[in-house]
Amino acid sequence: MEEVLSNQEARPGDATQLMHAIFSSDDEMMSFYLTLNCFMNPESYLVERTDRKRLEDLANTLYSNVAAFEAIRTYKSISVKEVIRGFGAHMMNTQISNTNRFQSADAVGTLMNCILNTTKNSWQFKKMDRNNNIHLQNVRYLLNRLDAAESNEEKNREEVAV
């Protein structure tokens, strides 16, 4: 993966255009995303894994983030009354202690505050959503480059064997 990226590879308006301009090579991009994965998925460094597997772990995490942002973005309004009503019905149907009910209620309240605060700062939300999308596209690009490199290696081995 020593090939140098061409800034012309990204079409004008392509979401990854800025990232292609920042990195001077695939190796530099790979190094950045493996470091990012170290912070986002530290458990993937507890066992020996290939760079491909670590990139796949990062892609899964970024995809989950993108899906969460998509779910929140398409949710036009948050009805606190409906959430509380549904949570109350769930608690009444669940055989748990009062202590666990209070803990669950606290967790739901914290989650609701997080969602409400995120949507209040919609410009931050949009920026985080865009950043996750760009990073996911770049990781997929690297995975595709790894696939292409592996298929070239297989072709070379076949040619040598013949």
mmCIF file of C-alpha atoms in Angstrom:
data_model
loop_
_atom_site.group_PDB
_atom_site.id
_atom_site.type_symbol
_atom_site.label_atom_id
_atom_site.label_comp_id
_atom_site.label_asym_id
_atom_site.label_seq_id
_atom_site.Cartn_x
_atom_site.Cartn_y
_atom_site.Cartn_z
ATOM 1 C CA MET A 1 0.000 0.000 0.000
ATOM 2 C CA GLU A 2 2.776 2.389 -0.908
ATOM 3 C CA GLU A 3 0.921 4.072 -3.728
ATOM 4 C CA VAL A 4 0.607 7.816 -3.285
ATOM 5 C CA LEU A 5 -2.896 9.203 -3.337
ATOM 6 C CA SER A 6 -3.733 11.675 -6.048
ATOM 7 C CA ASN A 7 -5.812 14.617 -4.936
ATOM 8 C CA GLN A 8 -7.658 14.278 -8.242
ATOM 9 C CA GLU A 9 -9.022 10.877 -7.113
ATOM 10 C CA ALA A 10 -11.692 12.665 -5.105
ATOM 11 C CA ARG A 11 -14.302 14.330 -7.272
ATOM 12 C CA PRO A 12 -15.238 17.938 -6.399
ATOM 13 C CA GLY A 13 -17.954 17.816 -3.797
ATOM 14 C CA ASP A 14 -16.973 14.309 -2.687
ATOM 15 C CA ALA A 15 -17.203 14.089 1.117
ATOM 16 C CA THR A 16 -13.758 12.504 1.299
ATOM 17 C CA GLN A 17 -12.061 15.207 -0.772
ATOM 18 C CA LEU A 18 -10.668 16.994 2.272
ATOM 19 C CA MET A 19 -9.305 13.786 3.786
ATOM 20 C CA HIS A 20 -7.602 12.831 0.513
ATOM 21 C CA ALA A 21 -5.952 16.247 0.503
ATOM 22 C CA ILE A 22 -4.742 15.838 4.096
ATOM 23 C CA PHE A 23 -3.035 12.451 3.711
ATOM 24 C CA SER A 24 -0.028 12.163 1.427
ATOM 25 C CA SER A 25 -0.246 8.375 1.073
ATOM 26 C CA ASP A 26 -2.328 5.334 1.871
ATOM 27 C CA ASP A 27 0.189 4.384 4.553
ATOM 28 C CA GLU A 28 -0.264 7.718 6.304
ATOM 29 C CA MET A 29 -4.042 7.315 6.162
ATOM 30 C CA MET A 30 -3.767 3.730 7.433
ATOM 31 C CA SER A 31 -1.571 4.838 10.338
ATOM 32 C CA PHE A 32 -4.079 7.542 11.308
ATOM 33 C CA TYR A 33 -7.068 5.179 11.267
ATOM 34 C CA LEU A 34 -5.262 2.434 13.174
ATOM 35 C CA THR A 35 -4.407 5.040 15.826
ATOM 36 C CA LEU A 36 -8.013 6.240 15.872
ATOM 37 C CA ASN A 37 -9.143 2.645 16.301
ATOM 38 C CA CYS A 38 -6.789 2.324 19.274
ATOM 39 C CA PHE A 39 -8.783 5.062 21.016
ATOM 40 C CA MET A 40 -12.238 3.974 19.866
ATOM 41 C CA ASN A 41 -11.763 0.198 20.274
ATOM 42 C CA PRO A 42 -8.971 -0.388 22.788
ATOM 43 C CA GLU A 43 -10.173 -3.972 23.234
ATOM 44 C CA SER A 44 -9.038 -4.762 19.679
ATOM 45 C CA TYR A 45 -5.457 -4.291 20.888
ATOM 46 C CA LEU A 46 -5.761 -6.721 23.796
ATOM 47 C CA VAL A 47 -5.411 -9.655 21.407
ATOM 48 C CA GLU A 48 -3.294 -9.932 18.309
ATOM 49 C CA ARG A 49 -5.309 -8.889 15.277
ATOM 50 C CA THR A 50 -4.472 -7.951 11.737
ATOM 51 C CA ASP A 51 -4.702 -4.377 10.521
ATOM 52 C CA ARG A 52 -7.648 -5.468 8.365
ATOM 53 C CA LYS A 53 -9.542 -6.743 11.420
ATOM 54 C CA ARG A 54 -8.782 -3.543 13.319
ATOM 55 C CA LEU A 55 -10.043 -1.465 10.400
ATOM 56 C CA GLU A 56 -13.166 -3.615 10.257
ATOM 57 C CA ASP A 57 -13.689 -3.003 13.993
ATOM 58 C CA LEU A 58 -13.345 0.736 13.394
ATOM 59 C CA ALA A 59 -15.722 0.584 10.424
ATOM 60 C CA ASN A 60 -18.323 -1.199 12.599
ATOM 61 C CA THR A 61 -18.011 1.440 15.321
ATOM 62 C CA LEU A 62 -18.255 4.299 12.826
ATOM 63 C CA TYR A 63 -21.222 2.622 11.120
ATOM 64 C CA SER A 64 -22.984 2.357 14.499
ATOM 65 C CA ASN A 65 -22.334 6.061 15.087
ATOM 66 C CA VAL A 66 -23.688 6.941 11.638
ATOM 67 C CA ALA A 67 -26.786 4.803 12.251
ATOM 68 C CA ALA A 68 -27.383 6.486 15.620
ATOM 69 C CA PHE A 69 -27.047 9.948 14.091
ATOM 70 C CA GLU A 70 -29.411 8.910 11.291
ATOM 71 C CA ALA A 71 -31.995 7.705 13.808
ATOM 72 C CA ILE A 72 -31.809 10.946 15.774
ATOM 73 C CA ARG A 73 -31.770 13.116 12.636
ATOM 74 C CA THR A 74 -34.944 11.519 11.259
ATOM 75 C CA TYR A 75 -36.674 11.778 14.633
ATOM 76 C CA LYS A 76 -38.498 15.104 14.216
ATOM 77 C CA SER A 77 -39.504 15.636 17.828
ATOM 78 C CA ILE A 78 -38.972 13.974 21.148
ATOM 79 C CA SER A 79 -42.121 13.595 23.201
ATOM 80 C CA VAL A 80 -40.963 13.306 26.776
ATOM 81 C CA LYS A 81 -44.463 12.316 27.918
ATOM 82 C CA GLU A 82 -44.528 9.338 25.542
ATOM 83 C CA VAL A 83 -41.096 8.208 26.660
ATOM 84 C CA ILE A 84 -42.055 8.416 30.329
ATOM 85 C CA ARG A 85 -45.386 6.665 29.678
ATOM 86 C CA GLY A 86 -43.640 3.837 27.794
ATOM 87 C CA PHE A 87 -40.944 3.551 30.432
ATOM 88 C CA GLY A 88 -43.588 3.427 33.198
ATOM 89 C CA ALA A 89 -45.487 0.676 31.390
ATOM 90 C CA HIS A 90 -42.245 -1.276 30.963
ATOM 91 C CA MET A 91 -41.414 -0.928 34.653
ATOM 92 C CA MET A 92 -44.873 -2.086 35.708
ATOM 93 C CA ASN A 93 -44.550 -5.202 33.529
ATOM 94 C CA THR A 94 -41.091 -5.999 34.831
ATOM 95 C CA GLN A 95 -40.610 -7.733 38.169
ATOM 96 C CA ILE A 96 -37.720 -5.745 39.639
ATOM 97 C CA SER A 97 -36.937 -4.144 42.950
ATOM 98 C CA ASN A 98 -37.527 -0.475 43.670
ATOM 99 C CA THR A 99 -33.755 0.081 43.788
ATOM 100 C CA ASN A 100 -33.402 -1.277 40.256
ATOM 101 C CA ARG A 101 -36.383 0.828 39.155
ATOM 102 C CA PHE A 102 -34.700 3.973 40.453
ATOM 103 C CA GLN A 103 -31.429 3.019 38.763
ATOM 104 C CA SER A 104 -33.212 2.328 35.477
ATOM 105 C CA ALA A 105 -35.159 5.587 35.722
ATOM 106 C CA ASP A 106 -31.910 7.456 36.369
ATOM 107 C CA ALA A 107 -30.285 5.819 33.328
ATOM 108 C CA VAL A 108 -33.255 6.728 31.099
ATOM 109 C CA GLY A 109 -33.216 10.294 32.433
ATOM 110 C CA THR A 110 -29.506 10.604 31.668
ATOM 111 C CA LEU A 111 -30.052 9.257 28.147
ATOM 112 C CA MET A 112 -32.930 11.673 27.556
ATOM 113 C CA ASN A 113 -30.796 14.605 28.733
ATOM 114 C CA CYS A 114 -28.012 13.511 26.405
ATOM 115 C CA ILE A 115 -30.371 13.329 23.407
ATOM 116 C CA LEU A 116 -32.042 16.635 24.228
ATOM 117 C CA ASN A 117 -28.717 18.416 24.726
ATOM 118 C CA THR A 118 -27.371 16.967 21.484
ATOM 119 C CA THR A 119 -30.355 18.090 19.468
ATOM 120 C CA LYS A 120 -30.228 21.549 21.067
ATOM 121 C CA ASN A 121 -26.756 21.962 19.617
ATOM 122 C CA SER A 122 -27.785 20.926 16.133
ATOM 123 C CA TRP A 123 -24.756 22.523 14.430
ATOM 124 C CA GLN A 124 -22.496 20.313 16.576
ATOM 125 C CA PHE A 125 -24.716 17.345 15.823
ATOM 126 C CA LYS A 126 -24.499 17.964 12.070
ATOM 127 C CA LYS A 127 -20.729 18.345 12.260
ATOM 128 C CA MET A 128 -20.297 15.109 14.249
ATOM 129 C CA ASP A 129 -22.613 13.299 11.820
ATOM 130 C CA ARG A 130 -20.602 14.523 8.818
ATOM 131 C CA ASN A 131 -17.272 13.644 10.459
ATOM 132 C CA ASN A 132 -18.420 10.102 11.209
ATOM 133 C CA ASN A 133 -19.587 9.691 7.603
ATOM 134 C CA ILE A 134 -16.281 10.964 6.198
ATOM 135 C CA HIS A 135 -14.222 8.711 8.464
ATOM 136 C CA LEU A 136 -16.403 5.704 7.598
ATOM 137 C CA GLN A 137 -15.918 6.361 3.874
ATOM 138 C CA ASN A 138 -12.160 6.614 4.348
ATOM 139 C CA VAL A 139 -11.975 3.360 6.320
ATOM 140 C CA ARG A 140 -14.021 1.636 3.612
ATOM 141 C CA TYR A 141 -11.629 3.074 1.032
ATOM 142 C CA LEU A 142 -8.677 1.562 2.925
ATOM 143 C CA LEU A 143 -10.442 -1.803 3.197
ATOM 144 C CA ASN A 144 -11.060 -1.749 -0.568
ATOM 145 C CA ARG A 145 -7.387 -0.931 -1.159
ATOM 146 C CA LEU A 146 -6.410 -3.876 1.044
ATOM 147 C CA ASP A 147 -8.743 -6.114 -0.973
ATOM 148 C CA ALA A 148 -7.178 -4.904 -4.225
ATOM 149 C CA ALA A 149 -3.649 -5.447 -2.871
ATOM 150 C CA GLU A 150 -4.527 -8.983 -1.728
ATOM 151 C CA SER A 151 -6.064 -9.877 -5.097
ATOM 152 C CA ASN A 152 -2.947 -8.557 -6.884
ATOM 153 C CA GLU A 153 -0.749 -10.683 -4.633
ATOM 154 C CA GLU A 154 -2.847 -13.772 -5.465
ATOM 155 C CA LYS A 155 -2.560 -13.065 -9.196
ATOM 156 C CA ASN A 156 1.209 -12.665 -8.875
ATOM 157 C CA ARG A 157 1.478 -15.966 -6.996
ATOM 158 C CA GLU A 158 -0.558 -17.716 -9.704
ATOM 159 C CA GLU A 159 1.646 -16.252 -12.441
ATOM 160 C CA VAL A 160 4.808 -17.361 -10.640
ATOM 161 C CA ALA A 161 3.387 -20.852 -10.138
ATOM 162 C CA VAL A 162 2.680 -21.193 -13.886
#
